[in-house]
Amino acid sequence: GAPLARRESTADLVARLVESAEAYVETVDHLGRLAADPQSDESALQLLAERLVQIGALVDEDAAAVKDSPGRKTIGFLCGHREFCPFADPRPLIQPELLQMLGQSNPMIAQFAQAATRIEQQIDQVNEQLRRGLFERRDLQLKRVDAGRPVPDDVAALVVFGAQRPMSPRDQYVIDQFLLSGRSVLVFLDTWDIAVHNLRPADDGLGSDALVADVVRRQAWPTNLSDFLAHYGVRPTGTLVVEPERHEAITVLQVQKQGQFTVQGHRSFPYPLLPTFVDMDRTHVLVRNLPALTLPYATTLQVTDAARADADLEVVELVRTSDQAVATVDDVPVSPPQLLGRLPAMLPNGPHTVAVAVKGRFRSYFDGKEIPKAASTPDDPPVADAPFRSQGRGRLLVVGSNLGLENLSTERVFEDFTPGQLTSGRGDFFLKIRDYVANLQNWQLRLGQIGPVVQANVDFLHNALDWGIQNEALVDIRSKAWTQRPIRNVSGGARTAVTVGLIVGLPLAFALAGLLRFVSRRRAR
C-alpha cells in the first residue's frame, strides 16, 4: 500500500526546530515594536501575544521531538552468548604478538593466519553492512553491550537477540536491573538450530570448491532463559512450531559433482517451519498495521498464571498460531520433502502464543537472593553497581523467533579453535580452515534460504525497537512496503478441482463468450 507517512530523520527534526525557533524570535521582535508604538491597536497586540504563545508551544514540541528522536536514544545489543550482534569483534582471533612470534618459525601458521584474517574481515564487513542497512540508516543508534559489563546509562532499550549460549547469573542480574529501571528489554529467542542442506567439506580437497550440500540438522541451542523469563510472566516452552496451512517457502541450494566440475542449483519448497501468523491482537501498536508475520523456527510462549493475576502488569498476547498448528518437541524432519510427507500424520494442538508484550511493575528475579558479583580483569576493573532495585516498572517484549537473523562472529565461524592449537606441534589446525570456510558460507546460505522472510520482518523489527525506546508514534506511522503472501497447503480434492476447472472451464468460457457475441451481432442486424 501507499506509505502512511515519511519517517523523519534527526536532521529533519532539528531543521524543523530551527524554523519554529526563528518564527518565535521574529514574533517577539514584532510584538516588541508594536508595544513600543503608542499608536498600536490593542487588539493587534492581543492577537500577536496569542500567536506568540502558540509558537512557543510549537517550539517546545519540536524540541521534545529532537530530544526523543530515535537517533538520540540508544539501543543496546547484548553480545557474548552467540546473539545476533551486528558489530565487529573487539579482539582478533590470533593476537598479533603471538602471530609474530610463531609465524616466523612456521610458514604453515603464517598461511593459516592469512586465511583466517580474510575470513575475519568478511565477518566484520557483513556485520557493518547489517548495522548500517537495518538500523543506522533508519536513524536508530546502536551500542554494543558486552556480557558481564554494565549497560551504559544512555541506553534506552536492551535487546537480547537470539542468544545461543547460557547466560551467567551476572548477565541475568544486569538484564533484571535494567528492566526494573523503567526501560525496555526485548528478547528474540533462537531456540532451534535448523540446518537444511548446508555445506560441509568434501572428503578430499581443500578450499571452498570442495564443499558439498548435504548437512541436515535439528537440535536445541543450550540456553537458560526459560525460568528467567518466566519470573516476569512469559515462559518459553522449547517447542517447535509447524504450521501446515500458512507458511513461506525455503530455497535450498543443491550442489552436484559432474566430473571435475561442481554445479550449483536452487529449488524452493513450501516449508511449514516458516510459519506465517495472521491471528494478532490488533489493539496493540506493535502489530496493528501488520497484515501477517512469519517467524522462522518459532517456539511457543506461555503466560504464567501469576502474571495473569497480577493487577500491576498489563499482558498482551500479540501473536498466536492457527488452530491447525502443531507445537512439538518430538523429532520433526527438517528436510522439506520429508516434512511435507509427515504433515498428514501430525495432530494439531493449536492455537499457541508466539509473541508477548508485558509492561508494569515487576519484582526482581534476585529479590532475596545473593547478588552475583561482576567479574574483573586487569583490563576491565569492576564497576560499582547502582543500588539494588527489588521492584520497578518496565516493559518486556518476548518473541519466540529470531526473525531469521542469526549470529555471525569469529566465535561461531572458528568454532572450537584456540590459539593453543598453533603451538601443539600438530598440523591438523591447517585442515580445519575448510570447516571455517563452510561455517561462513553456511551463515550466508541460511540467510539466503529465507531472505524474503527476513526482509518482510524488518518492519516488525523496527516497530519493536521504536516501542522499546518508547516512541510509539513512530510505530503507528511505520509504512508497509512488503506484503507477505504465504503458501497455503491445498487438499488433493481442491487441486483436482482447480486442474479440471482450468482444462475444461477455460475452453467452455471462451465458447460461451463467442456464442454470446454471435447472438448479439445477429440481433443488431
XYZ file of C-alpha atoms in Angstrom:
525
model
C 0.000 0.000 0.000
C 0.961 3.646 -0.117
C 3.192 4.901 2.701
C 1.262 6.454 5.548
C 3.972 8.971 6.372
C 7.638 9.593 5.810
C 9.812 8.806 8.777
C 11.620 11.999 9.789
C 15.345 11.824 10.438
C 17.029 13.611 13.325
C 18.354 16.198 10.851
C 14.783 16.890 9.671
C 13.623 17.355 13.256
C 16.466 19.743 14.045
C 15.711 21.780 10.910
C 12.076 21.994 11.969
C 13.076 23.141 15.456
C 15.309 25.877 13.999
C 12.458 27.048 11.761
C 9.957 27.278 14.622
C 12.551 29.000 16.868
C 13.221 31.619 14.178
C 9.479 32.242 13.888
C 9.325 32.689 17.672
C 12.166 35.266 17.623
C 10.554 37.189 14.757
C 7.224 37.287 16.613
C 8.908 38.551 19.780
C 10.605 41.339 17.795
C 7.316 42.264 16.114
C 5.498 42.298 19.451
C 8.219 44.474 20.958
C 7.928 47.055 18.161
C 4.132 47.178 18.475
C 4.328 47.563 22.247
C 6.749 50.488 21.864
C 4.459 52.250 19.377
C 1.859 54.392 21.265
C -0.461 54.290 18.245
C -0.614 50.483 18.150
C -4.026 48.787 18.178
C -4.672 46.908 21.433
C -6.479 44.084 19.621
C -3.500 43.590 17.325
C -1.233 43.310 20.347
C -3.527 40.725 21.907
C -3.643 38.607 18.719
C 0.133 38.761 18.391
C 0.565 37.747 22.024
C -1.704 34.729 21.479
C 0.297 33.817 18.402
C 3.484 34.035 20.441
C 2.070 31.552 22.951
C 1.117 29.144 20.135
C 4.558 29.363 18.519
C 6.172 28.848 21.927
C 4.205 25.627 22.385
C 5.298 24.532 18.911
C 8.948 25.196 19.812
C 8.523 23.040 22.922
C 7.028 20.189 20.847
C 9.808 20.371 18.261
C 12.460 20.414 20.985
C 10.900 17.340 22.597
C 10.810 15.595 19.199
C 14.544 16.184 18.752
C 15.263 15.009 22.282
C 13.227 11.838 21.843
C 14.150 11.084 18.214
C 15.490 7.576 17.549
C 18.905 8.963 16.709
C 19.060 10.478 20.206
C 18.004 7.318 22.016
C 20.498 4.493 22.048
C 19.557 0.826 21.714
C 21.922 -1.651 23.335
C 22.541 -5.078 21.792
C 23.785 -7.641 24.296
C 26.761 -9.619 22.963
C 28.679 -12.591 24.322
C 26.231 -15.513 24.170
C 26.291 -16.025 20.391
C 23.475 -13.487 19.844
C 22.825 -11.586 16.646
C 25.292 -8.776 17.359
C 25.975 -6.520 14.327
C 29.361 -5.213 15.478
C 32.972 -6.034 14.686
C 34.584 -8.471 17.113
C 36.589 -6.472 19.668
C 39.554 -8.869 19.684
C 41.304 -10.614 16.782
C 41.262 -14.393 16.590
C 45.062 -14.535 16.903
C 46.848 -11.833 18.847
C 49.426 -10.029 16.653
C 52.203 -10.639 19.205
C 51.603 -14.405 19.149
C 51.393 -14.461 15.370
C 54.660 -12.550 15.014
C 56.418 -14.957 17.345
C 55.072 -18.173 15.786
C 54.725 -17.164 12.144
C 58.419 -16.512 11.655
C 59.355 -20.074 12.557
C 56.387 -21.883 10.956
C 55.223 -20.858 7.452
C 52.108 -23.024 7.844
C 50.966 -20.872 10.790
C 51.537 -17.702 8.766
C 49.497 -19.110 5.870
C 46.702 -20.151 8.224
C 46.694 -16.687 9.812
C 46.358 -15.013 6.414
C 43.343 -17.154 5.525
C 41.801 -16.605 8.972
C 42.308 -12.840 8.719
C 40.468 -12.737 5.400
C 37.527 -14.584 6.973
C 37.563 -12.220 9.970
C 37.458 -9.214 7.641
C 34.478 -10.693 5.802
C 32.658 -11.221 9.113
C 33.270 -7.626 10.182
C 32.178 -6.260 6.794
C 28.914 -8.219 6.864
C 28.112 -7.029 10.397
C 28.934 -3.445 9.413
C 26.564 -3.693 6.437
C 23.808 -5.169 8.601
C 24.156 -2.490 11.258
C 24.090 0.333 8.736
C 21.425 -1.099 6.458
C 18.992 -2.318 9.108
C 19.450 0.297 11.810
C 21.656 3.333 11.297
C 20.025 4.316 8.011
C 16.742 4.315 9.926
C 18.173 6.749 12.499
C 18.459 4.013 15.101
C 21.610 4.370 17.173
C 23.094 1.072 18.371
C 25.640 0.354 21.064
C 27.409 -2.890 21.887
C 26.841 -4.184 25.439
C 29.350 -6.900 26.304
C 28.363 -9.774 28.572
C 29.264 -9.202 32.197
C 29.571 -5.439 31.788
C 27.062 -2.821 32.959
C 24.640 -1.283 30.482
C 25.611 2.329 29.633
C 23.340 4.998 31.076
C 22.352 6.351 27.644
C 20.835 3.017 26.526
C 17.034 3.267 26.445
C 16.286 -0.313 25.355
C 18.281 -3.519 25.724
C 17.952 -6.203 23.036
C 18.790 -9.873 23.617
C 18.652 -11.117 20.042
C 18.803 -14.870 19.684
C 21.204 -15.980 22.414
C 22.545 -19.450 21.614
C 24.554 -19.983 24.803
C 23.613 -19.905 28.514
C 23.776 -16.640 30.419
C 25.692 -16.229 33.633
C 23.844 -15.108 36.787
C 25.658 -11.784 36.433
C 24.246 -11.249 32.927
C 20.772 -12.078 34.209
C 21.256 -9.586 37.031
C 22.223 -6.838 34.569
C 19.094 -7.526 32.470
C 16.917 -7.681 35.598
C 18.058 -4.333 36.955
C 17.822 -2.690 33.541
C 14.197 -3.815 33.199
C 13.300 -2.547 36.663
C 14.836 0.860 35.904
C 11.814 1.873 33.809
C 13.332 0.923 30.467
C 12.593 -1.827 27.928
C 14.047 -5.293 27.400
C 13.398 -7.004 24.058
C 14.092 -10.739 23.811
C 14.091 -12.564 20.483
C 14.527 -16.292 21.063
C 16.693 -18.614 19.000
C 15.630 -21.984 20.361
C 16.443 -24.285 17.466
C 19.492 -24.825 15.283
C 17.946 -25.849 11.963
C 20.252 -26.736 9.068
C 18.662 -27.554 5.713
C 21.141 -28.898 3.179
C 24.005 -26.793 4.455
C 27.568 -27.157 3.222
C 30.249 -29.431 4.598
C 33.819 -30.094 3.470
C 34.221 -32.927 0.995
C 36.220 -35.992 1.954
C 39.159 -34.780 -0.098
C 40.418 -31.472 -1.445
C 40.867 -28.015 0.067
C 39.096 -24.698 -0.296
C 35.538 -23.627 -0.937
C 35.298 -25.658 -4.153
C 35.454 -28.858 -2.086
C 32.141 -28.336 -0.271
C 29.028 -30.448 -0.653
C 25.489 -29.539 0.413
C 24.122 -32.393 2.465
C 24.101 -31.262 6.104
C 20.659 -31.593 7.692
C 20.361 -30.892 11.396
C 17.791 -30.097 14.074
C 18.940 -29.549 17.632
C 18.171 -27.220 20.508
C 20.586 -24.452 21.437
C 21.808 -24.743 25.066
C 20.153 -21.640 26.521
C 18.820 -20.972 30.035
C 16.250 -18.231 29.513
C 13.048 -20.171 30.206
C 12.910 -19.943 34.026
C 14.426 -16.456 33.991
C 11.758 -15.038 31.652
C 9.024 -16.986 33.436
C 9.727 -14.920 36.548
C 8.490 -11.858 34.618
C 5.433 -13.674 33.284
C 6.492 -15.283 29.979
C 7.788 -18.860 29.811
C 9.320 -20.199 26.562
C 8.231 -23.809 26.136
C 11.054 -25.074 23.910
C 8.644 -26.485 21.328
C 8.979 -26.133 17.570
C 6.002 -24.700 15.665
C 4.789 -26.441 12.494
C 2.091 -24.502 10.615
C 0.573 -26.818 7.970
C -1.605 -24.295 6.128
C 0.088 -20.887 6.272
C 3.829 -20.867 5.718
C 6.543 -19.488 3.488
C 8.934 -21.248 1.128
C 12.570 -22.144 1.698
C 15.106 -22.011 -1.126
C 17.524 -24.913 -0.922
C 20.967 -24.987 -2.510
C 21.772 -28.177 -4.383
C 25.406 -28.928 -5.190
C 26.234 -31.759 -7.569
C 29.517 -33.103 -8.882
C 29.639 -33.586 -12.647
C 33.046 -34.964 -13.485
C 35.644 -32.420 -12.455
C 33.088 -29.635 -12.084
C 30.732 -28.633 -9.255
C 27.298 -27.449 -10.362
C 25.087 -25.435 -8.020
C 21.325 -25.007 -8.324
C 18.412 -23.755 -6.222
C 14.975 -25.183 -5.555
C 12.100 -23.766 -3.496
C 9.867 -25.859 -1.237
C 6.813 -24.919 0.852
C 8.175 -25.082 4.390
C 5.884 -25.371 7.440
C 8.800 -24.469 9.747
C 8.498 -20.926 8.373
C 5.035 -20.358 9.879
C 3.016 -17.275 8.955
C 0.594 -15.869 11.523
C -2.414 -13.632 10.958
C -4.045 -14.003 14.399
C -2.736 -10.860 16.135
C -4.015 -8.508 18.814
C -4.747 -5.523 16.561
C -5.339 -3.275 19.556
C -1.592 -3.200 20.236
C 0.561 -0.703 18.377
C 3.281 -3.290 17.658
C 1.170 -5.344 15.255
C -1.726 -3.026 14.467
C -0.696 -2.370 10.865
C 0.971 -5.695 10.043
C -1.033 -7.903 7.643
C 0.902 -11.017 8.664
C 4.104 -12.091 10.386
C 6.393 -15.027 9.623
C 8.558 -16.275 12.493
C 11.168 -18.830 11.375
C 11.726 -21.867 13.594
C 9.465 -20.417 16.271
C 8.864 -21.703 19.757
C 5.677 -21.109 21.739
C 5.287 -18.996 24.870
C 3.124 -19.425 27.953
C 1.890 -16.522 30.039
C 2.205 -17.581 33.668
C -0.802 -17.678 35.988
C 0.973 -15.259 38.337
C 1.316 -12.666 35.562
C -2.336 -13.022 34.551
C -3.416 -12.460 38.138
C -1.069 -9.526 38.771
C -3.025 -6.267 38.675
C 0.234 -4.317 38.260
C 1.016 -5.995 34.928
C -0.530 -5.421 31.519
C -0.017 -8.588 29.456
C -0.790 -8.708 25.739
C -0.504 -11.919 23.729
C 0.489 -10.265 20.471
C 0.669 -13.158 18.016
C -0.955 -16.591 18.027
C -0.730 -19.645 15.798
C -3.702 -21.092 13.955
C -5.861 -23.878 15.384
C -4.208 -26.286 12.946
C -0.675 -25.578 14.178
C 1.478 -28.256 15.769
C 3.849 -27.313 18.600
C 6.079 -30.246 19.470
C 9.372 -31.313 20.995
C 9.259 -34.609 19.096
C 11.645 -35.409 16.280
C 10.454 -33.432 13.258
C 12.229 -33.980 9.926
C 13.705 -30.727 8.629
C 14.278 -31.880 5.061
C 11.422 -30.149 3.156
C 10.171 -33.207 1.203
C 10.230 -35.389 4.313
C 8.486 -32.756 6.413
C 5.737 -32.259 3.830
C 5.250 -36.017 3.737
C 4.944 -36.180 7.529
C 2.344 -33.382 7.801
C -0.806 -35.529 7.418
C 0.201 -37.619 10.437
C 0.757 -34.634 12.739
C -2.069 -33.883 15.159
C -2.994 -30.183 15.532
C -2.776 -28.771 19.049
C -3.117 -25.014 18.424
C -3.611 -22.218 18.973
C -0.431 -21.164 20.775
C 1.100 -17.816 21.649
C 4.404 -16.880 19.977
C 4.875 -13.210 20.975
C 4.023 -11.432 24.242
C 4.375 -7.838 25.465
C 4.297 -7.100 29.201
C 4.548 -3.761 30.953
C 4.013 -2.636 34.500
C 5.650 -3.210 37.875
C 7.989 -6.217 38.082
C 9.642 -7.837 41.066
C 13.364 -8.551 40.820
C 14.455 -12.083 39.943
C 17.181 -11.641 42.574
C 14.944 -10.429 45.388
C 16.010 -12.471 48.421
C 18.973 -13.980 46.540
C 22.682 -13.264 46.612
C 23.614 -10.614 44.057
C 26.124 -12.037 41.541
C 29.435 -10.214 41.585
C 30.888 -8.681 38.445
C 33.946 -10.425 37.050
C 37.076 -8.305 36.855
C 40.351 -8.435 34.972
C 43.324 -6.053 34.932
C 41.988 -4.637 31.650
C 38.364 -4.446 32.884
C 38.218 -3.376 36.525
C 34.849 -3.840 38.246
C 32.335 -1.002 38.099
C 30.374 -0.078 41.191
C 26.767 -1.273 40.963
C 23.829 1.053 41.313
C 21.669 0.452 44.407
C 19.736 -2.797 44.128
C 16.150 -2.476 42.892
C 13.825 -5.057 44.402
C 10.996 -3.901 42.129
C 10.318 -1.345 39.446
C 8.340 -0.504 36.356
C 9.488 -1.667 32.926
C 8.498 -3.068 29.551
C 9.265 -6.570 28.271
C 8.789 -7.995 24.786
C 9.386 -11.701 24.150
C 9.231 -13.101 20.599
C 9.582 -16.840 20.020
C 11.869 -16.418 16.992
C 14.985 -14.563 15.898
C 13.149 -13.301 12.751
C 15.724 -15.137 10.622
C 18.726 -13.069 11.801
C 21.474 -15.283 13.216
C 24.750 -14.637 14.978
C 27.805 -14.122 12.777
C 31.032 -13.860 14.754
C 34.539 -15.284 14.890
C 33.381 -17.428 17.821
C 30.755 -19.069 15.637
C 32.764 -19.379 12.423
C 36.004 -20.513 14.112
C 34.140 -22.897 16.393
C 36.354 -24.826 18.857
C 39.507 -23.023 17.683
C 42.004 -21.915 20.336
C 45.385 -20.239 19.790
C 46.915 -23.130 21.717
C 46.304 -25.357 18.677
C 49.016 -23.403 16.870
C 51.623 -24.447 19.427
C 50.530 -28.083 19.753
C 53.091 -29.272 17.236
C 50.360 -30.794 15.066
C 49.322 -29.544 11.639
C 45.655 -30.533 11.675
C 44.675 -26.940 12.549
C 45.500 -26.029 8.955
C 42.981 -28.550 7.569
C 40.267 -27.003 9.759
C 40.259 -23.942 7.520
C 37.822 -25.857 5.291
C 35.377 -26.095 8.200
C 35.686 -22.366 8.868
C 35.045 -21.535 5.219
C 31.975 -23.794 5.314
C 30.724 -22.149 8.540
C 30.895 -18.680 6.973
C 29.221 -19.814 3.770
C 26.525 -21.634 5.737
C 25.630 -18.424 7.565
C 25.231 -16.698 4.205
C 23.376 -19.715 2.822
C 20.917 -19.880 5.732
C 20.142 -16.195 5.375
C 19.614 -16.630 1.636
C 17.316 -19.614 2.145
C 14.758 -17.409 3.900
C 15.779 -13.991 2.545
C 12.228 -12.826 1.653
C 11.048 -13.703 5.168
C 13.843 -11.682 6.770
C 13.065 -8.735 4.516
C 9.367 -8.916 5.384
C 10.197 -8.992 9.113
C 12.154 -5.720 9.035
C 9.004 -3.676 9.649
C 8.147 -5.669 12.769
C 11.751 -5.391 13.975
C 11.678 -1.601 13.639
C 8.273 -1.494 15.305
C 9.734 -3.415 18.237
C 12.743 -1.101 18.548
C 10.568 2.021 18.364
C 8.316 0.521 21.029
C 11.397 -0.303 23.091
C 12.605 3.294 23.145
C 9.005 4.274 23.954
C 8.463 6.144 20.712
C 5.112 4.607 19.846
C 4.133 7.418 17.475
C 6.725 6.140 15.017
C 5.361 2.613 15.341
C 1.940 3.793 14.214
C 3.211 5.603 11.095
C 5.608 2.880 10.001
C 4.951 2.346 6.303
C 4.496 -1.083 4.827
C 6.427 -1.779 1.653
C 6.211 -5.569 1.842
C 3.191 -7.821 1.957
C 3.523 -11.491 2.814
C 1.573 -13.991 0.764
C 2.104 -17.329 2.483
C 1.854 -20.575 0.591
C -1.236 -22.459 1.701
C -1.434 -26.223 1.706
C -4.217 -27.259 -0.695
C -6.014 -30.572 -0.359
C -5.957 -33.172 -3.112
C -9.630 -32.567 -3.925
C -9.080 -28.829 -4.280
C -6.091 -29.391 -6.579
C -8.193 -31.705 -8.755
C -10.994 -29.154 -8.929
C -8.587 -26.401 -9.963
C -6.990 -28.632 -12.609
C -10.353 -29.658 -14.093
C -11.513 -26.071 -14.000
C -8.502 -24.894 -15.985
C -8.669 -27.743 -18.531
C -12.419 -27.782 -19.068
C -13.661 -24.483 -17.701
C -11.492 -22.120 -19.748
C -12.468 -23.583 -23.171
C -16.143 -23.539 -22.150
C -15.821 -19.912 -21.077
C -14.328 -18.930 -24.430
C -17.033 -20.857 -26.286
C -19.766 -19.185 -24.250
C -18.263 -15.746 -24.893
C -18.171 -16.462 -28.650
C -21.783 -17.657 -28.636
C -22.986 -14.544 -26.812
C -21.123 -12.297 -29.250
C -22.615 -14.196 -32.215
C -26.163 -13.813 -30.832
C -25.700 -10.106 -30.104
C -24.413 -9.411 -33.626
C -27.386 -11.242 -35.202
C -29.804 -9.174 -33.124
C -28.007 -5.986 -34.164
C -28.797 -6.790 -37.800
